[in-house]
Short mmCIF file of C-alpha atoms in Angstrom, two decimals:
data_model
loop_
_atom_site.label_atom_id
_atom_site.label_comp_id
_atom_site.label_asym_id
_atom_site.label_seq_id
_atom_site.Cartn_x
_atom_site.Cartn_y
_atom_site.Cartn_z
CA MET A 224 -132.72 11.18 20.02
CA VAL A 225 -132.52 13.94 17.45
CA ARG A 226 -130.77 17.10 18.54
CA LEU A 227 -131.70 20.31 16.80
CA SER A 228 -129.31 23.19 16.59
CA TRP A 229 -130.32 26.59 17.93
CA LYS A 230 -130.41 27.84 14.33
CA THR A 231 -133.04 25.28 13.36
CA MET A 232 -135.18 26.18 16.35
CA ALA A 233 -134.72 29.94 15.87
CA ILE A 234 -136.00 30.05 12.28
CA PRO A 235 -139.70 29.49 13.11
CA GLY A 236 -139.49 32.03 15.94
CA LEU A 237 -137.86 34.57 13.66
CA ALA A 238 -140.53 33.97 11.00
CA LEU A 239 -143.29 34.62 13.54
CA LEU A 240 -141.54 37.78 14.68
CA VAL A 241 -141.30 39.07 11.10
CA VAL A 242 -144.98 38.32 10.43
CA GLY A 243 -145.96 40.11 13.64
CA LEU A 244 -143.85 43.14 12.75
CA ILE A 245 -145.37 43.31 9.27
CA GLY A 246 -148.88 43.24 10.78
CA PHE A 247 -147.93 45.95 13.26
CA ALA A 248 -146.48 48.10 10.46
CA ILE A 249 -149.62 47.73 8.33
CA ASN A 250 -151.83 48.82 11.25
CA ALA A 251 -149.52 51.73 12.07
CA ILE A 252 -149.60 52.93 8.46
CA ALA A 253 -153.40 52.70 8.35
CA GLU A 254 -153.75 54.59 11.63
CA ALA A 255 -151.21 57.21 10.59
CA GLY A 256 -153.27 57.85 7.47
CA GLN A 257 -156.43 58.62 9.44
CA THR A 258 -157.91 62.05 9.02
CA PRO A 259 -159.04 64.07 12.06
CA TYR A 260 -162.63 63.29 11.03
CA GLU A 261 -161.95 59.54 10.98
CA ARG A 262 -160.16 59.63 14.35
CA SER A 263 -163.10 61.54 15.80
CA VAL A 264 -165.64 59.04 14.43
CA LEU A 265 -163.66 56.16 15.90
CA SER A 266 -163.54 57.88 19.29
CA PHE A 267 -167.35 57.86 19.62
CA LYS A 268 -169.42 54.94 20.83
CA GLY A 269 -172.14 54.80 18.22
CA ASN A 270 -175.80 54.09 18.86
CA VAL A 271 -177.12 51.15 16.81
CA SER A 272 -180.74 52.35 16.86
CA THR A 273 -179.84 55.85 15.67
CA GLY A 274 -177.56 54.29 13.06
CA GLN A 275 -180.43 52.15 11.81
CA ASP A 276 -182.58 55.28 11.44
CA LEU A 277 -179.78 56.92 9.43
CA PHE A 278 -179.42 53.80 7.31
CA GLU A 279 -183.15 53.67 6.57
CA ALA A 280 -183.19 57.36 5.62
CA ASN A 281 -180.00 57.40 3.52
CA CYS A 282 -178.98 53.90 2.47
CA SER A 283 -182.00 51.63 2.23
CA ALA A 284 -183.04 52.88 -1.22
CA CYS A 285 -179.97 51.14 -2.67
CA HIS A 286 -179.10 48.50 -0.09
CA GLY A 287 -182.66 47.47 0.82
CA THR A 288 -184.52 48.03 4.07
CA GLU A 289 -182.81 45.02 5.64
CA ALA A 290 -179.41 45.72 4.02
CA LYS A 291 -179.66 42.58 1.89
CA GLY A 292 -178.84 44.44 -1.30
CA TRP A 293 -180.74 45.80 -4.23
CA VAL A 294 -178.88 48.36 -6.38
CA GLY A 295 -176.08 48.36 -3.83
CA PRO A 296 -174.49 45.20 -2.42
CA ASN A 297 -175.72 43.07 0.46
CA LEU A 298 -174.28 44.52 3.67
CA GLU A 299 -174.97 41.59 5.95
CA GLU A 300 -171.78 40.78 7.85
CA VAL A 301 -169.99 43.67 6.12
CA LYS A 302 -167.78 43.96 9.24
CA GLU A 303 -166.21 40.65 8.15
CA ARG A 304 -165.18 42.18 4.81
CA LYS A 305 -164.28 45.75 5.70
CA SER A 306 -162.58 47.43 8.64
CA ASP A 307 -164.17 50.34 10.49
CA LEU A 308 -161.90 52.73 8.61
CA GLN A 309 -162.82 51.19 5.25
CA LEU A 310 -166.52 51.51 6.06
CA ILE A 311 -166.13 55.16 7.07
CA ARG A 312 -164.27 55.91 3.86
CA GLN A 313 -166.78 54.02 1.72
CA VAL A 314 -169.66 56.04 3.15
CA THR A 315 -167.97 59.45 3.17
CA ARG A 316 -166.04 59.13 -0.09
CA GLY A 317 -168.39 56.95 -2.13
CA GLU A 318 -165.38 54.94 -3.29
CA THR A 319 -167.29 52.54 -5.54
CA PRO A 320 -169.66 54.08 -8.09
CA PRO A 321 -172.58 54.56 -8.13
CA MET A 322 -172.22 55.02 -4.35
CA PRO A 323 -172.61 58.72 -3.56
CA LYS A 324 -170.58 60.55 -0.93
CA PHE A 325 -172.48 61.14 2.28
CA GLU A 326 -171.75 64.08 4.56
CA LEU A 327 -172.44 62.92 8.10
CA ASN A 328 -171.10 64.55 11.22
CA GLU A 329 -168.77 62.44 13.35
CA LYS A 330 -171.47 61.25 15.75
CA GLN A 331 -173.84 60.32 12.93
CA MET A 332 -171.08 58.36 11.20
CA ALA A 333 -170.26 56.57 14.47
CA ASP A 334 -173.95 55.66 14.82
CA LEU A 335 -174.15 54.38 11.24
CA LEU A 336 -170.92 52.43 11.72
CA SER A 337 -172.36 50.78 14.84
CA TYR A 338 -175.45 49.76 12.90
CA LEU A 339 -173.43 48.41 9.96
CA LYS A 340 -171.35 46.32 12.35
CA SER A 341 -174.53 44.93 13.94
CA ILE A 342 -176.04 43.50 10.74
#
């Protein structure tokens, strides 16, 4: 029978604790950096249908009517690649040229976000 010391058994537990704390810190930093606009958007429950209408009116010229890309990238399963906050910032800041900045009120952005997460 092999007997392990408490130090040997504690190392994996300590490693998991450190990884968890790092993840918590990253989330806290991201949330702390939210603007009032972003916090407001995230507080709304968006409407997918209204978001689709907004997408068709504002985004489909570049991303295609089914969001499969054209001038802009394919947005299918974009929720797997970008967080809600990253999507909000991409839309409102136009972070990757030639993406323009869009000025949507908080409810409109919540609706668009709901649609983007549904595709």
